[in-house]
mmCIF file of C-alpha atoms and ligand atoms in Angstrom:
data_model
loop_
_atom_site.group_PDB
_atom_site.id
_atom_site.type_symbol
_atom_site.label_atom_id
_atom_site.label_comp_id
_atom_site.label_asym_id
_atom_site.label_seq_id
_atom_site.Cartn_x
_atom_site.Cartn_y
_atom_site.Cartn_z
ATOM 1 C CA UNK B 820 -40.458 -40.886 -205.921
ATOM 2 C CA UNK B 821 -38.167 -43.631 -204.540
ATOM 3 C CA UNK B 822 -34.882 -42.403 -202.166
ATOM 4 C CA UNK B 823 -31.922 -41.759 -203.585
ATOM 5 C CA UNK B 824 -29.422 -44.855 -202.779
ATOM 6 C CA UNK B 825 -26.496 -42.533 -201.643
ATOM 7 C CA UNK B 826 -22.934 -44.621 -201.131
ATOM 8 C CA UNK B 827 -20.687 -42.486 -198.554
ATOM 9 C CA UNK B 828 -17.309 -43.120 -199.305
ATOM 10 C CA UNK B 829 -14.678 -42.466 -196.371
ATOM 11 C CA UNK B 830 -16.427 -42.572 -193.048
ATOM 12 C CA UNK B 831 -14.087 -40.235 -191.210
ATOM 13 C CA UNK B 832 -15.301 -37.565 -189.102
ATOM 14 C CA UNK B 833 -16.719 -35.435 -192.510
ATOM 15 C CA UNK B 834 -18.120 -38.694 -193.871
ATOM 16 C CA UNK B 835 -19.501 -39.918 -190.493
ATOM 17 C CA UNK B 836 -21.254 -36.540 -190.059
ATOM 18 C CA UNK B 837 -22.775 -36.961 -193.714
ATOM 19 C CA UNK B 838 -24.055 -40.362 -192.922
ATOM 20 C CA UNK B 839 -25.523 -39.172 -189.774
ATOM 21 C CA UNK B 840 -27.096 -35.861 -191.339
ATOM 22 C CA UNK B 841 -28.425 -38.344 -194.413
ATOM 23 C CA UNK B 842 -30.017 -40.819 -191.862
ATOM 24 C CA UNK B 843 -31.664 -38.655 -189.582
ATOM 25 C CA UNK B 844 -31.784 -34.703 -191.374
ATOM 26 C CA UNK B 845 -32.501 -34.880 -195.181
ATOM 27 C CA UNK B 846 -35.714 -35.824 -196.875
ATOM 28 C CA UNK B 847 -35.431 -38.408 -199.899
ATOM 29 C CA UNK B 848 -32.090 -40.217 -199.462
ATOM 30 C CA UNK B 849 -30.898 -43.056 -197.663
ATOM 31 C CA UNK B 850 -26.998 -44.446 -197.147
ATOM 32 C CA UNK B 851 -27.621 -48.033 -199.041
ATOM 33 C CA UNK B 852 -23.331 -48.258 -199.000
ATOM 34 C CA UNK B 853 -20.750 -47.084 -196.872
ATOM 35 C CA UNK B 854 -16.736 -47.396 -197.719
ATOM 36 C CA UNK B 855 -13.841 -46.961 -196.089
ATOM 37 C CA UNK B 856 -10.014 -47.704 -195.900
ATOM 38 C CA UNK B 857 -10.765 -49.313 -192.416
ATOM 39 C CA UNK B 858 -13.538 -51.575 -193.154
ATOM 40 C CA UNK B 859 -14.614 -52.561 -189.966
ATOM 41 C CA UNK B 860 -15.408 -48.657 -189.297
ATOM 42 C CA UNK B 861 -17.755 -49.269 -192.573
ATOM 43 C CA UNK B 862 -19.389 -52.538 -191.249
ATOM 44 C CA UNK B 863 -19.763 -51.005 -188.087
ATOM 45 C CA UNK B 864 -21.808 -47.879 -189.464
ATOM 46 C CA UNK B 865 -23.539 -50.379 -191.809
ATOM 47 C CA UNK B 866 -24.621 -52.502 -189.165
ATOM 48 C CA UNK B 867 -26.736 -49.265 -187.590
ATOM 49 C CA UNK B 868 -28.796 -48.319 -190.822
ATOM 50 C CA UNK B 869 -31.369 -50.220 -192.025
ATOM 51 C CA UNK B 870 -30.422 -51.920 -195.486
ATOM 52 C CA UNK B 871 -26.841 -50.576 -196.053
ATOM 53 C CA UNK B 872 -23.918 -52.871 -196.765
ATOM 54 C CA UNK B 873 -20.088 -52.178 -196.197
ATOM 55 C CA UNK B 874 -18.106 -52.441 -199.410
ATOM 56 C CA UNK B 875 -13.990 -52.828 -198.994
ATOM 57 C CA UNK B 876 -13.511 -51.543 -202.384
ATOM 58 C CA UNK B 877 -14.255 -47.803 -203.400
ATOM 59 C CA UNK B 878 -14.631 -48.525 -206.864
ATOM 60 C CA UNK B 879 -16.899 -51.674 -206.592
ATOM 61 C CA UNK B 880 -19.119 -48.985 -204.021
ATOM 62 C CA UNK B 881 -19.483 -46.716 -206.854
ATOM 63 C CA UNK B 882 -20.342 -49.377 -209.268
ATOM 64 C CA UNK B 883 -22.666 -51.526 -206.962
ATOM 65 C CA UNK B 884 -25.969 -51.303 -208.585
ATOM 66 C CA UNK B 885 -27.670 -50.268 -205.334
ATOM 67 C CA UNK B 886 -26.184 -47.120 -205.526
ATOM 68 C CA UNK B 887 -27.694 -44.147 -207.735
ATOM 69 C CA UNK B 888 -25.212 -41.231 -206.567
ATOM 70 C CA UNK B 889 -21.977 -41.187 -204.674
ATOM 71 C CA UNK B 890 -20.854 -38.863 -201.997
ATOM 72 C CA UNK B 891 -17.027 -38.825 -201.413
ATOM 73 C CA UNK B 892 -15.328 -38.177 -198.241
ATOM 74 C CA UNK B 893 -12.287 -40.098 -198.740
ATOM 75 C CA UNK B 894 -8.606 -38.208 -198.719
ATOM 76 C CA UNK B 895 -8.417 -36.045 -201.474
ATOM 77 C CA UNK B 896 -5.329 -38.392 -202.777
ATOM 78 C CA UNK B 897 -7.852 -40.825 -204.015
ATOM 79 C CA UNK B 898 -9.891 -38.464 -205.421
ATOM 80 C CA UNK B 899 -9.389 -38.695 -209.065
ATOM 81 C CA UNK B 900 -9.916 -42.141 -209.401
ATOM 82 C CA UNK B 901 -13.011 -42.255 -207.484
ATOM 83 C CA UNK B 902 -14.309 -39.230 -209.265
ATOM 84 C CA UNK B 903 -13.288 -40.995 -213.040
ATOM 85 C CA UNK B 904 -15.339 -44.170 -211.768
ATOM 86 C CA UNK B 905 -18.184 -41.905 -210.915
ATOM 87 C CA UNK B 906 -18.172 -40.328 -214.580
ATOM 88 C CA UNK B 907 -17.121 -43.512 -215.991
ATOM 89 C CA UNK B 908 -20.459 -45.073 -214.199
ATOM 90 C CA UNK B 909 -22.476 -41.792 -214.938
ATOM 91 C CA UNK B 910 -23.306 -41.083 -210.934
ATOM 92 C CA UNK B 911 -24.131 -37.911 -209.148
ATOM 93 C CA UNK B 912 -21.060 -37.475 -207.152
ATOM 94 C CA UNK B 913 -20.743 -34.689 -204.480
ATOM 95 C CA UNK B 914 -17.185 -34.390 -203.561
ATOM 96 C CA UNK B 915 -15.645 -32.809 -200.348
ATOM 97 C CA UNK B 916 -12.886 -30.761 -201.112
ATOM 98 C CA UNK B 917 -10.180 -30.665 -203.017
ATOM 99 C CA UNK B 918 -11.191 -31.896 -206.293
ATOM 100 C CA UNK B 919 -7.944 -33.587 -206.449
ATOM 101 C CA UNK B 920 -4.709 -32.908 -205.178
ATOM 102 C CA UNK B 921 -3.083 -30.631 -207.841
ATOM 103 C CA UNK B 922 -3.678 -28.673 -210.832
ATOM 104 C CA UNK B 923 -3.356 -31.265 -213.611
ATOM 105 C CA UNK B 924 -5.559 -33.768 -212.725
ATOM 106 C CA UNK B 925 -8.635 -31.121 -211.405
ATOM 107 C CA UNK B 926 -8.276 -29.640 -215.122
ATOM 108 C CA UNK B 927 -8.108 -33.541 -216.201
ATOM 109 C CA UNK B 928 -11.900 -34.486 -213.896
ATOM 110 C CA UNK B 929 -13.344 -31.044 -215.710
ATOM 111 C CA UNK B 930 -12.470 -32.091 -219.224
ATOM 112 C CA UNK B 931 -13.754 -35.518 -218.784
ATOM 113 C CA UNK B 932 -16.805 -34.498 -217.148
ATOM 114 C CA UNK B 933 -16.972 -31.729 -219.837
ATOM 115 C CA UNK B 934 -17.353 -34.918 -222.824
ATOM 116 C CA UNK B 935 -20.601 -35.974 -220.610
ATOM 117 C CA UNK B 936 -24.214 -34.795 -221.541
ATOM 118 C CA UNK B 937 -24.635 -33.180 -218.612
ATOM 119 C CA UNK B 938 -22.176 -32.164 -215.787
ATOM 120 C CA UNK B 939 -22.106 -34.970 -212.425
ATOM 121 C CA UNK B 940 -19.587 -33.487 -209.781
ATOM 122 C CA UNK B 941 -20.682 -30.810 -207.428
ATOM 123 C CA UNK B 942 -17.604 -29.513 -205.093
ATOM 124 C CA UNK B 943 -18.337 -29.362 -201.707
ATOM 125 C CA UNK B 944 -17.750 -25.698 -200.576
ATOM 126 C CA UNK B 945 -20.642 -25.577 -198.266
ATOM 127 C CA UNK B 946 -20.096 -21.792 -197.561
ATOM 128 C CA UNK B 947 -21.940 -21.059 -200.504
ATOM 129 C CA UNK B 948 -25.182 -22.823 -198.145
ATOM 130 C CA UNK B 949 -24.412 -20.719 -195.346
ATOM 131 C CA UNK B 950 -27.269 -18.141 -194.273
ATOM 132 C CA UNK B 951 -24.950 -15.127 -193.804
ATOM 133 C CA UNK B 952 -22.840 -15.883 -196.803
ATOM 134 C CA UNK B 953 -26.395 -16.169 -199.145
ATOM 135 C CA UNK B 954 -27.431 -12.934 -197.268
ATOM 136 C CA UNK B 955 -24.193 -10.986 -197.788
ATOM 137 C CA UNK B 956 -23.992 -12.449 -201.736
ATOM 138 C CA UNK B 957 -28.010 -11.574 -202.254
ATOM 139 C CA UNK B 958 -26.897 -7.993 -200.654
ATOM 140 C CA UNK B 959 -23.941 -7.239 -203.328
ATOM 141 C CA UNK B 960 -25.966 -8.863 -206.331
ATOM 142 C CA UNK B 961 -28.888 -6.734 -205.398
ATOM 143 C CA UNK B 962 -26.022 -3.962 -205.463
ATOM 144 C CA UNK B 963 -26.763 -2.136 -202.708
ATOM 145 C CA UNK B 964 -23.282 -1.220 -201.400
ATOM 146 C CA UNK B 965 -22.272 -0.771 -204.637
ATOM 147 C CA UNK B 966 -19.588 -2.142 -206.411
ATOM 148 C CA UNK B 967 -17.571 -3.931 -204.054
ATOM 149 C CA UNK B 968 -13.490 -3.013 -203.828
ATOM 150 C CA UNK B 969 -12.152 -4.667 -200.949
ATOM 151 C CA UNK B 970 -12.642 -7.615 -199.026
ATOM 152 C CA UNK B 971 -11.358 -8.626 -195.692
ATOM 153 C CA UNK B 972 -11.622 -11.853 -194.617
ATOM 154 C CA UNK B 973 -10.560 -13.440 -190.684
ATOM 155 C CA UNK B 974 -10.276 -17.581 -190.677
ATOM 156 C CA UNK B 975 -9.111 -18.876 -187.347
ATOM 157 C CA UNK B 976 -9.003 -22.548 -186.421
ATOM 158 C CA UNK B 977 -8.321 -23.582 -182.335
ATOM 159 C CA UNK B 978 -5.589 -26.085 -183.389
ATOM 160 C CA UNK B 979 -5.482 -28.382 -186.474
ATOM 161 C CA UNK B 980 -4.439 -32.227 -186.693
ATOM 162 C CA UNK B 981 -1.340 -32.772 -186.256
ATOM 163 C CA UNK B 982 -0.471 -33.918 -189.894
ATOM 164 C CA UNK B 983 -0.772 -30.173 -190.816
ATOM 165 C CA UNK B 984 1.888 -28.249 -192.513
ATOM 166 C CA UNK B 985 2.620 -24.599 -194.085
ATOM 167 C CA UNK B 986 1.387 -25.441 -197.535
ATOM 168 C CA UNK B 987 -2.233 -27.287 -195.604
ATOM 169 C CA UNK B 988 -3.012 -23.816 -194.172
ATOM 170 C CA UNK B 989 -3.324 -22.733 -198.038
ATOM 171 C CA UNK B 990 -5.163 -25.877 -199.457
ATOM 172 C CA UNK B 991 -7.273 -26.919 -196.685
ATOM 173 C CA UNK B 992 -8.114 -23.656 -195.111
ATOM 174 C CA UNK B 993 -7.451 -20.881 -197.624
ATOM 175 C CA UNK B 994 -9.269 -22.624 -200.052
ATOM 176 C CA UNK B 995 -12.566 -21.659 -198.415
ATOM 177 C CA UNK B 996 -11.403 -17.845 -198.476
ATOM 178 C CA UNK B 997 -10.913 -18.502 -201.928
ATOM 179 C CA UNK B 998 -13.826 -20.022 -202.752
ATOM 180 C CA UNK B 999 -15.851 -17.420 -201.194
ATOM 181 C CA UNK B 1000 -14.238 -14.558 -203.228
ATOM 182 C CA UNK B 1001 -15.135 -15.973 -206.423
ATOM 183 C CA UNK B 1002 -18.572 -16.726 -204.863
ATOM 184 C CA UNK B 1003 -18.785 -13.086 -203.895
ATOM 185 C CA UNK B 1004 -17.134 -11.587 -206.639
ATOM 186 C CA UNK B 1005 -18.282 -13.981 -209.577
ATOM 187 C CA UNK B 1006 -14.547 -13.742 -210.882
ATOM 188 C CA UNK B 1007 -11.632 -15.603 -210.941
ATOM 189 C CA UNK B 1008 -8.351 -14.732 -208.757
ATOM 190 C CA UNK B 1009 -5.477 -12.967 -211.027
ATOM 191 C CA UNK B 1010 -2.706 -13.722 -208.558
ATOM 192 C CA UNK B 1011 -2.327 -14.573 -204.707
ATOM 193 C CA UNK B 1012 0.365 -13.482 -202.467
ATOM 194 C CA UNK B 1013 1.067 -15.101 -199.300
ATOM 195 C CA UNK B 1014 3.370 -12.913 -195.997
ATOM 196 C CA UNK B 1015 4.673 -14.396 -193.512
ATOM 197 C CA UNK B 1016 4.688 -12.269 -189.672
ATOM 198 C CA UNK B 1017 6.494 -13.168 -187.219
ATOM 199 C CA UNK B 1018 5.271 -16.884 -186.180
ATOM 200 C CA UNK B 1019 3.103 -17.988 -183.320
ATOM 201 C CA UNK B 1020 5.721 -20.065 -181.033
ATOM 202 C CA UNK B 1021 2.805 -22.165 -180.197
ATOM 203 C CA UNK B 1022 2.677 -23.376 -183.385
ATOM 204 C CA UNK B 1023 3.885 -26.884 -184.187
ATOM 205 C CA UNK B 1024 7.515 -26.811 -185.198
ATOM 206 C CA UNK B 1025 7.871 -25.585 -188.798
ATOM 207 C CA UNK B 1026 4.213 -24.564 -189.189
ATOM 208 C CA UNK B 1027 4.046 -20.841 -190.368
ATOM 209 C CA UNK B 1028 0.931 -19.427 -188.650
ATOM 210 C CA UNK B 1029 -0.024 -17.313 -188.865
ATOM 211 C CA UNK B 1030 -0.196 -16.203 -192.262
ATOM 212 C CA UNK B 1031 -1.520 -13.094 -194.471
ATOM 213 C CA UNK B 1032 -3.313 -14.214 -198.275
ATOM 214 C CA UNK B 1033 -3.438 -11.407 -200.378
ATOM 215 C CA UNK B 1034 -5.919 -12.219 -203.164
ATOM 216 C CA UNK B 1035 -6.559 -9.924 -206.261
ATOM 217 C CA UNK B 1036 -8.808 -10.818 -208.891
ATOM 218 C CA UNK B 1037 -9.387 -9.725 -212.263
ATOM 219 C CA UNK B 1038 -10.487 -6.571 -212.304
ATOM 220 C CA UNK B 1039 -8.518 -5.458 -209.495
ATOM 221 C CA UNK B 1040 -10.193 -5.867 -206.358
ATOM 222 C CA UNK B 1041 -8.957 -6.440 -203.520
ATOM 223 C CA UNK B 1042 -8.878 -9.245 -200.938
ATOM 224 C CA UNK B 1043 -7.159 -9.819 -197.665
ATOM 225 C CA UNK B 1044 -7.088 -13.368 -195.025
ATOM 226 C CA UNK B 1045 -5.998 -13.489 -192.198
ATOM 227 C CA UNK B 1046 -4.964 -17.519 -191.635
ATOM 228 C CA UNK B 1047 -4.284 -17.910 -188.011
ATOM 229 C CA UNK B 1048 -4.916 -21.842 -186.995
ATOM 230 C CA UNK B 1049 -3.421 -22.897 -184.046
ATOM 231 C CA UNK B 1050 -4.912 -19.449 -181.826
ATOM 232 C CA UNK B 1051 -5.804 -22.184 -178.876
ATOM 233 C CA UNK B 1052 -9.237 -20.339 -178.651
ATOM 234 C CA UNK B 1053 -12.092 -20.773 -180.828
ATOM 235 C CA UNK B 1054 -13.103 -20.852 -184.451
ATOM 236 C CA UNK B 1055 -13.670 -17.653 -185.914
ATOM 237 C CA UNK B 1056 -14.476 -17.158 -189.545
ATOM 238 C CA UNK B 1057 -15.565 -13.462 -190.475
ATOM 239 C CA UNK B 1058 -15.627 -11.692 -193.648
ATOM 240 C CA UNK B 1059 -16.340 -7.765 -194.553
ATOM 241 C CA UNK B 1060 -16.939 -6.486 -198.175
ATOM 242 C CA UNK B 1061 -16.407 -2.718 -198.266
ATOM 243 C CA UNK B 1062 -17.912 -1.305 -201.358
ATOM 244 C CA UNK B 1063 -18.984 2.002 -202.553
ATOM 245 C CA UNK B 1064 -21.616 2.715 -200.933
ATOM 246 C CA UNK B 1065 -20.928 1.031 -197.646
ATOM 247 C CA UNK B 1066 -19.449 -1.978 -195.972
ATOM 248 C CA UNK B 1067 -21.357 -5.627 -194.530
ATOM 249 C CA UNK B 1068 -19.769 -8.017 -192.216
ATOM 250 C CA UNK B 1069 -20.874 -11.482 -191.766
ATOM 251 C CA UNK B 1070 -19.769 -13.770 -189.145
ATOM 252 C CA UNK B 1071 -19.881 -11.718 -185.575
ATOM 253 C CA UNK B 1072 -20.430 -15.188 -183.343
ATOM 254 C CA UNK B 1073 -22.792 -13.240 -181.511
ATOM 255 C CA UNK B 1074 -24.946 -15.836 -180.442
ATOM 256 C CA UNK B 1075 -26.613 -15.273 -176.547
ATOM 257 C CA UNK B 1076 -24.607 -12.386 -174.781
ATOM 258 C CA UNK B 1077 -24.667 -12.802 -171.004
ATOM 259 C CA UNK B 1078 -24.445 -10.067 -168.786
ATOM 260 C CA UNK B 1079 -24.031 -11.299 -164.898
ATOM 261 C CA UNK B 1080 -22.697 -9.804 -161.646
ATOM 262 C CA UNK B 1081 -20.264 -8.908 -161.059
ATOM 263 C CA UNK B 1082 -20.027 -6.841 -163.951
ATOM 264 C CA UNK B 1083 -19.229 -9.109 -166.711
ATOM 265 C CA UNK B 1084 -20.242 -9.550 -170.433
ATOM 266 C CA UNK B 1085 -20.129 -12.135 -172.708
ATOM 267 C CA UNK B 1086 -21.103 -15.199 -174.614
ATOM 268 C CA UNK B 1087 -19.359 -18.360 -176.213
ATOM 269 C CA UNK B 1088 -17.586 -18.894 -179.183
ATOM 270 C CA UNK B 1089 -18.277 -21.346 -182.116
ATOM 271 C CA UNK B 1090 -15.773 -23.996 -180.987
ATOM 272 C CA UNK B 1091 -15.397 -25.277 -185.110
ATOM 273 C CA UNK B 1092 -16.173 -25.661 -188.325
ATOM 274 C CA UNK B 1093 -18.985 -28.270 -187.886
ATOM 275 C CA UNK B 1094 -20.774 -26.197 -185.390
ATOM 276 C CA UNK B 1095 -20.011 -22.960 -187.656
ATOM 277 C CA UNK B 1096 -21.247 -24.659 -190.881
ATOM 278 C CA UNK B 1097 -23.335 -27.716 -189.497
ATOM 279 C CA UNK B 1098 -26.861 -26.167 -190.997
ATOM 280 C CA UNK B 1099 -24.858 -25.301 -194.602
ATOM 281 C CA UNK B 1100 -24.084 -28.574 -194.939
ATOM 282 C CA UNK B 1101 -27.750 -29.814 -193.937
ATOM 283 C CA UNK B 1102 -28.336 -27.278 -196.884
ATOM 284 C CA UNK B 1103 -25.661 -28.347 -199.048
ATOM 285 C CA UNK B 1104 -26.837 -32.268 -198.987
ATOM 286 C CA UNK B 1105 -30.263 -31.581 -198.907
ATOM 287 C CA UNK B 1106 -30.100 -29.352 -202.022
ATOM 288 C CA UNK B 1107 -27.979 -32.141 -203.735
ATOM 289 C CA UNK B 1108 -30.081 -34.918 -203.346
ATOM 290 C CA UNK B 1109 -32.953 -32.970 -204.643
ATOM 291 C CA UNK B 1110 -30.982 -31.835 -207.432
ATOM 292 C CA UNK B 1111 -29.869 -35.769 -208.363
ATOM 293 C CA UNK B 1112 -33.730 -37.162 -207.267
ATOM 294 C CA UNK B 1113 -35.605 -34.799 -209.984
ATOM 295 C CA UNK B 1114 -31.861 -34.789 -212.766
ATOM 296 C CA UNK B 1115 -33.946 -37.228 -214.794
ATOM 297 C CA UNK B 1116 -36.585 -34.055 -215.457
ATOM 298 C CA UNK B 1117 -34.322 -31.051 -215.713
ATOM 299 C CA UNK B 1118 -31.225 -32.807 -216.749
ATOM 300 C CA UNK B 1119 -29.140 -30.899 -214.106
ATOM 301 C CA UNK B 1120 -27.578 -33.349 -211.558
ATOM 302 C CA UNK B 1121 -26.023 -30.544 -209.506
ATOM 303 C CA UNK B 1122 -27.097 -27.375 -207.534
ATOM 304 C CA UNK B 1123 -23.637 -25.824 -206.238
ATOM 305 C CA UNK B 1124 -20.456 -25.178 -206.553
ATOM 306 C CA UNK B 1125 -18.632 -27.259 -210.169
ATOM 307 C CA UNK B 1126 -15.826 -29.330 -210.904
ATOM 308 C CA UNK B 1127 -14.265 -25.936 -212.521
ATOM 309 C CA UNK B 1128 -14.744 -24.379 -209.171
ATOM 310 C CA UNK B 1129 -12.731 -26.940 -207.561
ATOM 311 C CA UNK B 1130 -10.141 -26.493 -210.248
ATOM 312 C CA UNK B 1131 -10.171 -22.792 -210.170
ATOM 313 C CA UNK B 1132 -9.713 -22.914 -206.150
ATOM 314 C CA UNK B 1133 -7.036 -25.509 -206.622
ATOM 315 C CA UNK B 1134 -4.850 -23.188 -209.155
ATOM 316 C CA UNK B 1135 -4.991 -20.399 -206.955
ATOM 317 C CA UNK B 1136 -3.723 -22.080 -203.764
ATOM 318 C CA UNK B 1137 -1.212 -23.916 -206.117
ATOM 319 C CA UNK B 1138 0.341 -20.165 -206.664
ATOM 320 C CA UNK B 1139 -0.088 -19.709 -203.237
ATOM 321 C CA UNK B 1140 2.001 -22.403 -201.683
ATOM 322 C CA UNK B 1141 4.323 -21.205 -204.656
ATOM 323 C CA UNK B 1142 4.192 -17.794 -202.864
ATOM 324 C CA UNK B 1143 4.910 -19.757 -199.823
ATOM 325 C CA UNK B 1144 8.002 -20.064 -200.772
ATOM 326 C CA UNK B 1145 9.326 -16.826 -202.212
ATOM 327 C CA UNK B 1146 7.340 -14.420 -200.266
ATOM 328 C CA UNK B 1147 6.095 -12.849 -204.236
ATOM 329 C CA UNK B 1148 2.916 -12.297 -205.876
ATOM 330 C CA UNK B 1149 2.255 -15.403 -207.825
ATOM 331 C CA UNK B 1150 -0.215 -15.388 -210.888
ATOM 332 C CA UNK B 1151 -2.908 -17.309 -211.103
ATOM 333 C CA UNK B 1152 -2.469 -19.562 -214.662
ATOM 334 C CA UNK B 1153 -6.126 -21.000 -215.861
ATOM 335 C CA UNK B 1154 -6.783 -23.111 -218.871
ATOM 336 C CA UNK B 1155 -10.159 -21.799 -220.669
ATOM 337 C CA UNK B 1156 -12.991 -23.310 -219.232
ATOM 338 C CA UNK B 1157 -14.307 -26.483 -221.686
HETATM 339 C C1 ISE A 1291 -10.925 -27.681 -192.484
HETATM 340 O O1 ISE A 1291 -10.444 -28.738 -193.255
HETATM 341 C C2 ISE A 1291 -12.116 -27.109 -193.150
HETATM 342 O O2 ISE A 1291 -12.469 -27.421 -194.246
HETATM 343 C C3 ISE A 1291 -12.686 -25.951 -192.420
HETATM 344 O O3 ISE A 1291 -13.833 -25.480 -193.033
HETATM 345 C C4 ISE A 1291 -11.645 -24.890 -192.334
HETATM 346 O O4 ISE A 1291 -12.163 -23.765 -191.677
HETATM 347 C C5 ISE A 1291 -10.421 -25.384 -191.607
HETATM 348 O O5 ISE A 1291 -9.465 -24.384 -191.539
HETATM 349 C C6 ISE A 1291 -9.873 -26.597 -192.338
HETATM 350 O O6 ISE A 1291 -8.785 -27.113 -191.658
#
């Protein structure tokens, strides 16, 4: 079988790190086209792998027929008319999160991708790839603590770019939390509540961090975040389920612990997401392209989290920047799923 032809649109630092984990870390795919706003960061990326070109235009890169599947990595403003092309076209598209930017037009990609034969768009939520997060979701499927209740969940980011407001701590970094409850949980969130403590005066001016989520989902359970992003230490993601019969916790850091003279303890701390996550995404990509390379068998051009998923995740953090605002439990409004 032939490698997929995989155009990476938006060669930031997500799309750079795709290229780079394409090239040199998954089996069966090569980057034929790269994109991006600044073109000569495209030609120079191009220029390093053996038979890809540099398109300036997004939507001739998805069209160019040297490309069989399209991975997006562009800001999520120019999502929806990237992701149209790609249905329009009939690619594989995997799409970093969000979907889109707001409600409407996420509903709008899942109804248009609904009209296909089969569904293109997988969401990038590359939790779902993580090792702990597969262990802790094989542990509460196999239902050994028992039906889970409550959920408590830590996400803490060093610092953040400095384009980062109140409302990007829910969409960018909540989102994930969210995500991983309906992973979890296999249900939707019923409403989201977002309180405010007092603020860390590190913080840029304006920012509210940290901040408190409180998720609860359909049948009533219950789901706590802590959103702390500008702590100046580390990155520190950890998540407990306590159910019934007992309680698992996933995300310790507790990689080598040094003991030395005189008398100290201790180890080193994930320093971000791309160290945290760097083998889910490994996962994530190479679980994609296999998905897209053997589609023409089983039909399914996917493996991972849906278009409705990105939808879902974007209607609950919409009622949470809502809750922002008023400091109130919002409810989550979904359209039925086409
Ligand atoms: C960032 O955009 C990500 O997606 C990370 O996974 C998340 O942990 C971080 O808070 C976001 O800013």
């Amino acid at each position: 079988m032939t490698d997929l032809r995989v155009a990476v649109l938006g060669v930031g630092v997500m799309g750079a790190d795709h290229v780079a984990r394409i090239t040199s870390r998954i089996s069966g795919a090569r980057v034929s086209v790269v994109n991006d706003y600044v073109h000569e960061k495209a030609e120079q990326i191009a220029s390093q792998i053996d038979g890809c070109r540099a398109i300036a235009d997004p939507l001739d890169a998805i069209a160019d027929p040297g490309v069989d599947a399209v991975l997006l990595a562009t800001p999520g403003s120019t999502h929806e008319k990237q992701l149209l092309a790609c249905l329009e076209q009939g690619k594989p598209v995997m799409c970093e999160k969000p979907l889109t930017t707001d409600v409407s037009t996420s509903l709008e990609i899942v109804r248009r991708e609904a009209q296909l034969d089969h569904p293109l768009i997988q969401v990038g939520f590359m939790r779902r790839f993580d090792e702990e997060y597969m262990r802790l979701k094989a542990l509460l499927d196999g239902g050994e603590l028992g039906r889970p209740l409550v959920m408590h969940c830590v996400h803490r980011n060093a610092d953040v770019p400095s384009y980062f407001d109140s409302s990007l701590i829910v969409k960018d970094s909540l989102v994930h939390e969210v995500d991983v409850t309906r992973f979890l949980f296999d249900e939707e969130i019923a409403s989201v509540q977002i309180v405010k403590p007092f603020s860390n005066p590190g913080a840029p001016e304006g920012v509210i961090d940290p901040q408190i989520a409180i998720l609860r989902t359909v049948s009533g359970k219950h789901v706590d975040v802590e959103l702390f992003v500008t702590t100046g230490v580390a990155y520190e993601v950890r998540t407990e389920v306590v159910g019934e019969k007992g309680s698992a916790m996933i995300g310790l850091d507790m990689g080598l612990i040094r003991k030395s003279a005189p008398g100290t303890w201790g180890g080193q701390i994930t320093p971000g997401f791309r160290e945290r996550f760097g083998r889910a995404y490994d996962t994530e990509i190479q679980r994609w392209v296999d998905a897209v390379r053997t589609g023409g068998t089983t039909g399914t051009y996917t493996d991972g989290p849906t278009a409705w998923d990105g939808y879902a995740a974007a209607a609950v953090c919409a009622a949470g920047v809502e809750s922002l605002d008023t400091g109130l439990p919002v409810d989550v409004q979904l359209a039925d799923r086409p």
